[in-house]
Amino acid sequence: IFKEEISLKEATKFRIRVSGKLPDKIDIQVFNNLPFKVKKSIAENHRVLYKSNDFDNLIFSVRYLKDNDYLLRMKRTGLLKNE
């Protein structure tokens, strides 16, 4: 997870650089550029393998689960079309 927004071009460069150092069976993705449904699933079922000192696991999970609740309410009111 990058703290700042990262462009698709920058994310692709990062993936290529990191993938070159890992076995072929490992697929690297940039969390910031994943679809919301995938982010939500990760927030619900993730396991932290490495984190920086300022990463807060609880805030990370709540952020995406809370966003999902907002989207569900918007869909129910008809203000947001179903995906």
GROMACS .gro file of N, CA, C and O in nm:
model
  332
    1ILE      N    1   0.085  -0.117   0.000
    1ILE     CA    2   0.000   0.000   0.000
    1ILE      C    3   0.090   0.123   0.000
    1ILE      O    4   0.177   0.135   0.085
    2PHE      N    5   0.067   0.209  -0.096
    2PHE     CA    6   0.141   0.334  -0.102
    2PHE      C    7   0.058   0.442  -0.034
    2PHE      O    8  -0.063   0.448  -0.053
    3LYS      N    9   0.120   0.527   0.044
    3LYS     CA   10   0.048   0.634   0.113
    3LYS      C   11  -0.002   0.739   0.015
    3LYS      O   12  -0.107   0.797   0.035
    4GLU      N   13   0.073   0.762  -0.088
    4GLU     CA   14   0.036   0.861  -0.188
    4GLU      C   15  -0.029   0.789  -0.306
    4GLU      O   16  -0.009   0.670  -0.326
    5GLU      N   17  -0.105   0.865  -0.384
    5GLU     CA   18  -0.162   0.807  -0.505
    5GLU      C   19  -0.048   0.768  -0.598
    5GLU      O   20   0.054   0.836  -0.607
    6ILE      N   21  -0.066   0.657  -0.667
    6ILE     CA   22   0.034   0.609  -0.760
    6ILE      C   23  -0.035   0.586  -0.894
    6ILE      O   24  -0.143   0.528  -0.899
    7SER      N   25   0.028   0.633  -1.000
    7SER     CA   26  -0.033   0.618  -1.132
    7SER      C   27  -0.020   0.473  -1.178
    7SER      O   28   0.062   0.397  -1.127
    8LEU      N   29  -0.100   0.438  -1.277
    8LEU     CA   30  -0.092   0.304  -1.332
    8LEU      C   31   0.045   0.278  -1.392
    8LEU      O   32   0.101   0.168  -1.379
    9LYS      N   33   0.104   0.380  -1.454
    9LYS     CA   34   0.238   0.367  -1.513
    9LYS      C   35   0.342   0.339  -1.404
    9LYS      O   36   0.426   0.251  -1.419
   10GLU      N   37   0.335   0.414  -1.294
   10GLU     CA   38   0.429   0.392  -1.183
   10GLU      C   39   0.409   0.254  -1.120
   10GLU      O   40   0.505   0.187  -1.085
   11ALA      N   41   0.283   0.213  -1.105
   11ALA     CA   42   0.253   0.082  -1.048
   11ALA      C   43   0.308  -0.030  -1.137
   11ALA      O   44   0.364  -0.129  -1.088
   12THR      N   45   0.295  -0.012  -1.268
   12THR     CA   46   0.346  -0.113  -1.362
   12THR      C   47   0.498  -0.122  -1.354
   12THR      O   48   0.554  -0.232  -1.352
   13LYS      N   49   0.565  -0.008  -1.346
   13LYS     CA   50   0.712  -0.008  -1.332
   13LYS      C   51   0.753  -0.079  -1.203
   13LYS      O   52   0.848  -0.157  -1.201
   14PHE      N   53   0.681  -0.051  -1.094
   14PHE     CA   54   0.710  -0.116  -0.966
   14PHE      C   55   0.692  -0.267  -0.977
   14PHE      O   56   0.777  -0.344  -0.932
   15ARG      N   57   0.580  -0.311  -1.037
   15ARG     CA   58   0.553  -0.454  -1.051
   15ARG      C   59   0.662  -0.524  -1.133
   15ARG      O   60   0.706  -0.632  -1.099
   16ILE      N   61   0.705  -0.460  -1.242
   16ILE     CA   62   0.809  -0.519  -1.327
   16ILE      C   63   0.940  -0.531  -1.249
   16ILE      O   64   1.007  -0.635  -1.252
   17ARG      N   65   0.976  -0.424  -1.178
   17ARG     CA   66   1.101  -0.423  -1.101
   17ARG      C   67   1.100  -0.533  -0.994
   17ARG      O   68   1.195  -0.610  -0.982
   18VAL      N   69   0.992  -0.543  -0.919
   18VAL     CA   70   0.984  -0.641  -0.810
   18VAL      C   71   0.969  -0.783  -0.865
   18VAL      O   72   1.031  -0.877  -0.814
   19SER      N   73   0.890  -0.800  -0.969
   19SER     CA   74   0.868  -0.933  -1.027
   19SER      C   75   0.997  -0.994  -1.079
   19SER      O   76   1.014  -1.116  -1.077
   20GLY      N   77   1.088  -0.910  -1.127
   20GLY     CA   78   1.216  -0.958  -1.177
   20GLY      C   79   1.302  -1.021  -1.069
   20GLY      O   80   1.396  -1.096  -1.099
   21LYS      N   81   1.270  -0.995  -0.944
   21LYS     CA   82   1.350  -1.047  -0.833
   21LYS      C   83   1.282  -1.164  -0.763
   21LYS      O   84   1.335  -1.215  -0.665
   22LEU      N   85   1.164  -1.205  -0.811
   22LEU     CA   86   1.086  -1.310  -0.745
   22LEU      C   87   1.061  -1.428  -0.839
   22LEU      O   88   1.069  -1.412  -0.961
   23PRO      N   89   1.030  -1.545  -0.783
   23PRO     CA   90   0.996  -1.660  -0.869
   23PRO      C   91   0.873  -1.630  -0.954
   23PRO      O   92   0.788  -1.549  -0.917
   24ASP      N   93   0.860  -1.699  -1.068
   24ASP     CA   94   0.749  -1.676  -1.161
   24ASP      C   95   0.612  -1.706  -1.101
   24ASP      O   96   0.512  -1.650  -1.145
   25LYS      N   97   0.606  -1.793  -1.002
   25LYS     CA   98   0.475  -1.830  -0.948
   25LYS      C   99   0.416  -1.723  -0.854
   25LYS      O  100   0.303  -1.733  -0.811
   26ILE      N  101   0.492  -1.617  -0.826
   26ILE     CA  102   0.443  -1.508  -0.741
   26ILE      C  103   0.398  -1.392  -0.830
   26ILE      O  104   0.472  -1.345  -0.916
   27ASP      N  105   0.275  -1.348  -0.809
   27ASP     CA  106   0.218  -1.237  -0.886
   27ASP      C  107   0.208  -1.115  -0.794
   27ASP      O  108   0.141  -1.120  -0.691
   28ILE      N  109   0.272  -1.008  -0.832
   28ILE     CA  110   0.272  -0.885  -0.753
   28ILE      C  111   0.165  -0.791  -0.807
   28ILE      O  112   0.157  -0.768  -0.927
   29GLN      N  113   0.083  -0.736  -0.718
   29GLN     CA  114  -0.018  -0.637  -0.754
   29GLN      C  115   0.000  -0.516  -0.663
   29GLN      O  116   0.044  -0.530  -0.550
   30VAL      N  117  -0.036  -0.400  -0.711
   30VAL     CA  118  -0.031  -0.278  -0.631
   30VAL      C  119  -0.171  -0.255  -0.575
   30VAL      O  120  -0.266  -0.233  -0.650
   31PHE      N  121  -0.185  -0.263  -0.444
   31PHE     CA  122  -0.315  -0.253  -0.377
   31PHE      C  123  -0.391  -0.128  -0.418
   31PHE      O  124  -0.511  -0.134  -0.446
   32ASN      N  125  -0.322  -0.016  -0.426
   32ASN     CA  126  -0.386   0.112  -0.457
   32ASN      C  127  -0.461   0.109  -0.590
   32ASN      O  128  -0.556   0.182  -0.609
   33ASN      N  129  -0.417   0.025  -0.685
   33ASN     CA  130  -0.476   0.021  -0.818
   33ASN      C  131  -0.574  -0.094  -0.838
   33ASN      O  132  -0.621  -0.115  -0.948
   34LEU      N  133  -0.604  -0.169  -0.734
   34LEU     CA  134  -0.697  -0.280  -0.746
   34LEU      C  135  -0.842  -0.230  -0.744
   34LEU      O  136  -0.870  -0.126  -0.686
   35PRO      N  137  -0.934  -0.307  -0.803
   35PRO     CA  138  -1.076  -0.270  -0.794
   35PRO      C  139  -1.124  -0.272  -0.649
   35PRO      O  140  -1.072  -0.346  -0.566
   36PHE      N  141  -1.228  -0.192  -0.620
   36PHE     CA  142  -1.276  -0.181  -0.483
   36PHE      C  143  -1.316  -0.316  -0.424
   36PHE      O  144  -1.289  -0.344  -0.308
   37LYS      N  145  -1.381  -0.400  -0.503
   37LYS     CA  146  -1.426  -0.531  -0.452
   37LYS      C  147  -1.308  -0.616  -0.404
   37LYS      O  148  -1.318  -0.687  -0.306
   38VAL      N  149  -1.197  -0.607  -0.475
   38VAL     CA  150  -1.077  -0.682  -0.436
   38VAL      C  151  -1.018  -0.623  -0.309
   38VAL      O  152  -0.978  -0.695  -0.217
   39LYS      N  153  -1.013  -0.490  -0.300
   39LYS     CA  154  -0.963  -0.423  -0.179
   39LYS      C  155  -1.047  -0.464  -0.058
   39LYS      O  156  -0.994  -0.492   0.050
   40LYS      N  157  -1.179  -0.467  -0.075
   40LYS     CA  158  -1.269  -0.505   0.034
   40LYS      C  159  -1.241  -0.648   0.079
   40LYS      O  160  -1.232  -0.676   0.198
   41SER      N  161  -1.226  -0.738  -0.016
   41SER     CA  162  -1.199  -0.878   0.017
   41SER      C  163  -1.067  -0.892   0.093
   41SER      O  164  -1.057  -0.967   0.189
   42ILE      N  165  -0.967  -0.817   0.049
   42ILE     CA  166  -0.838  -0.820   0.118
   42ILE      C  167  -0.853  -0.765   0.259
   42ILE      O  168  -0.800  -0.822   0.355
   43ALA      N  169  -0.926  -0.656   0.274
   43ALA     CA  170  -0.946  -0.595   0.407
   43ALA      C  171  -1.016  -0.693   0.502
   43ALA      O  172  -0.988  -0.696   0.621
   44GLU      N  173  -1.107  -0.774   0.448
   44GLU     CA  174  -1.180  -0.870   0.533
   44GLU      C  175  -1.094  -0.992   0.569
   44GLU      O  176  -1.109  -1.047   0.678
   45ASN      N  177  -1.007  -1.034   0.479
   45ASN     CA  178  -0.940  -1.164   0.495
   45ASN      C  179  -0.788  -1.159   0.491
   45ASN      O  180  -0.725  -1.261   0.472
   46HIS      N  181  -0.730  -1.043   0.509
   46HIS     CA  182  -0.585  -1.030   0.490
   46HIS      C  183  -0.503  -1.084   0.607
   46HIS      O  184  -0.553  -1.104   0.717
   47ARG      N  185  -0.377  -1.103   0.574
   47ARG     CA  186  -0.276  -1.138   0.675
   47ARG      C  187  -0.154  -1.053   0.642
   47ARG      O  188  -0.108  -1.052   0.529
   48VAL      N  189  -0.106  -0.980   0.740
   48VAL     CA  190   0.007  -0.890   0.718
   48VAL      C  191   0.136  -0.971   0.719
   48VAL      O  192   0.166  -1.040   0.816
   49LEU      N  193   0.212  -0.962   0.610
   49LEU     CA  194   0.340  -1.031   0.601
   49LEU      C  195   0.455  -0.937   0.634
   49LEU      O  196   0.557  -0.979   0.688
   50TYR      N  197   0.439  -0.812   0.598
   50TYR     CA  198   0.541  -0.710   0.626
   50TYR      C  199   0.468  -0.576   0.638
   50TYR      O  200   0.375  -0.550   0.565
   51LYS      N  201   0.511  -0.493   0.732
   51LYS     CA  202   0.450  -0.361   0.746
   51LYS      C  203   0.552  -0.262   0.796
   51LYS      O  204   0.649  -0.297   0.861
   52SER      N  205   0.527  -0.136   0.762
   52SER     CA  206   0.612  -0.030   0.814
   52SER      C  207   0.567   0.001   0.956
   52SER      O  208   0.460  -0.040   0.999
   53ASN      N  209   0.649   0.076   1.028
   53ASN     CA  210   0.618   0.107   1.168
   53ASN      C  211   0.489   0.185   1.186
   53ASN      O  212   0.422   0.173   1.288
   54ASP      N  213   0.453   0.266   1.086
   54ASP     CA  214   0.333   0.349   1.100
   54ASP      C  215   0.207   0.287   1.040
   54ASP      O  216   0.103   0.350   1.034
   55PHE      N  217   0.212   0.162   0.997
   55PHE     CA  218   0.094   0.094   0.942
   55PHE      C  219   0.003   0.050   1.056
   55PHE      O  220   0.046  -0.015   1.149
   56ASP      N  221  -0.125   0.089   1.048
   56ASP     CA  222  -0.223   0.049   1.150
   56ASP      C  223  -0.321  -0.049   1.086
   56ASP      O  224  -0.404  -0.011   1.003
   57ASN      N  225  -0.311  -0.174   1.124
   57ASN     CA  226  -0.391  -0.280   1.066
   57ASN      C  227  -0.541  -0.256   1.086
   57ASN      O  228  -0.621  -0.280   0.995
   58LEU      N  229  -0.581  -0.210   1.202
   58LEU     CA  230  -0.722  -0.187   1.231
   58LEU      C  231  -0.778  -0.074   1.144
   58LEU      O  232  -0.885  -0.089   1.083
   59ILE      N  233  -0.707   0.034   1.133
   59ILE     CA  234  -0.752   0.146   1.051
   59ILE      C  235  -0.762   0.103   0.904
   59ILE      O  236  -0.858   0.138   0.834
   60PHE      N  237  -0.667   0.024   0.859
   60PHE     CA  238  -0.670  -0.028   0.722
   60PHE      C  239  -0.799  -0.106   0.697
   60PHE      O  240  -0.871  -0.082   0.601
   61SER      N  241  -0.830  -0.200   0.784
   61SER     CA  242  -0.949  -0.284   0.767
   61SER      C  243  -1.078  -0.202   0.774
   61SER      O  244  -1.165  -0.214   0.688
   62VAL      N  245  -1.089  -0.117   0.874
   62VAL     CA  246  -1.211  -0.038   0.893
   62VAL      C  247  -1.233   0.055   0.776
   62VAL      O  248  -1.347   0.074   0.730
   63ARG      N  249  -1.128   0.111   0.722
   63ARG     CA  250  -1.141   0.206   0.610
   63ARG      C  251  -1.214   0.143   0.492
   63ARG      O  252  -1.307   0.201   0.438
   64TYR      N  253  -1.176   0.023   0.452
   64TYR     CA  254  -1.237  -0.040   0.335
   64TYR      C  255  -1.372  -0.102   0.366
   64TYR      O  256  -1.461  -0.104   0.282
   65LEU      N  257  -1.390  -0.152   0.486
   65LEU     CA  258  -1.520  -0.208   0.523
   65LEU      C  259  -1.622  -0.096   0.539
   65LEU      O  260  -1.738  -0.109   0.501
   66LYS      N  261  -1.580   0.017   0.593
   66LYS     CA  262  -1.669   0.132   0.609
   66LYS      C  263  -1.708   0.188   0.472
   66LYS      O  264  -1.824   0.221   0.449
   67ASP      N  265  -1.612   0.197   0.380
   67ASP     CA  266  -1.642   0.243   0.245
   67ASP      C  267  -1.744   0.152   0.179
   67ASP      O  268  -1.833   0.197   0.108
   68ASN      N  269  -1.733   0.022   0.202
   68ASN     CA  270  -1.827  -0.073   0.144
   68ASN      C  271  -1.968  -0.050   0.198
   68ASN      O  272  -2.065  -0.054   0.124
   69ASP      N  273  -1.980  -0.024   0.327
   69ASP     CA  274  -2.110   0.002   0.387
   69ASP      C  275  -2.173   0.126   0.322
   69ASP      O  276  -2.292   0.128   0.291
   70TYR      N  277  -2.094   0.227   0.298
   70TYR     CA  278  -2.143   0.349   0.232
   70TYR      C  279  -2.194   0.317   0.092
   70TYR      O  280  -2.302   0.361   0.053
   71LEU      N  281  -2.119   0.236   0.017
   71LEU     CA  282  -2.161   0.202  -0.118
   71LEU      C  283  -2.291   0.121  -0.117
   71LEU      O  284  -2.378   0.141  -0.202
   72LEU      N  285  -2.304   0.030  -0.022
   72LEU     CA  286  -2.427  -0.049  -0.013
   72LEU      C  287  -2.547   0.042   0.014
   72LEU      O  288  -2.654   0.025  -0.045
   73ARG      N  289  -2.531   0.140   0.102
   73ARG     CA  290  -2.641   0.233   0.131
   73ARG      C  291  -2.677   0.317   0.009
   73ARG      O  292  -2.794   0.343  -0.019
   74MET      N  293  -2.576   0.359  -0.066
   74MET     CA  294  -2.601   0.437  -0.187
   74MET      C  295  -2.678   0.354  -0.290
   74MET      O  296  -2.769   0.404  -0.356
   75LYS      N  297  -2.643   0.226  -0.304
   75LYS     CA  298  -2.712   0.139  -0.398
   75LYS      C  299  -2.858   0.120  -0.357
   75LYS      O  300  -2.947   0.121  -0.441
   76ARG      N  301  -2.881   0.100  -0.226
   76ARG     CA  302  -3.018   0.079  -0.177
   76ARG      C  303  -3.106   0.201  -0.201
   76ARG      O  304  -3.225   0.188  -0.226
   77THR      N  305  -3.048   0.319  -0.192
   77THR     CA  306  -3.128   0.440  -0.214
   77THR      C  307  -3.146   0.472  -0.361
   77THR      O  308  -3.222   0.561  -0.395
   78GLY      N  309  -3.076   0.399  -0.447
   78GLY     CA  310  -3.088   0.421  -0.591
   78GLY      C  311  -2.997   0.530  -0.644
   78GLY      O  312  -3.001   0.564  -0.761
   79LEU      N  313  -2.913   0.586  -0.559
   79LEU     CA  314  -2.822   0.692  -0.602
   79LEU      C  315  -2.699   0.637  -0.673
   79LEU      O  316  -2.626   0.710  -0.739
   80LEU      N  317  -2.678   0.507  -0.660
   80LEU     CA  318  -2.564   0.443  -0.725
   80LEU      C  319  -2.614   0.316  -0.792
   80LEU      O  320  -2.680   0.235  -0.731
   81LYS      N  321  -2.582   0.300  -0.918
   81LYS     CA  322  -2.627   0.181  -0.993
   81LYS      C  323  -2.544   0.060  -0.950
   81LYS      O  324  -2.427   0.073  -0.917
   82ASN      N  325  -2.604  -0.058  -0.950
   82ASN     CA  326  -2.533  -0.182  -0.916
   82ASN      C  327  -2.426  -0.210  -1.020
   82ASN      O  328  -2.445  -0.187  -1.138
   83GLU      N  329  -2.315  -0.262  -0.972
   83GLU     CA  330  -2.203  -0.296  -1.062
   83GLU      C  331  -2.224  -0.434  -1.119
   83GLU      O  332  -2.279  -0.520  -1.067
   0.00000   0.00000   0.00000
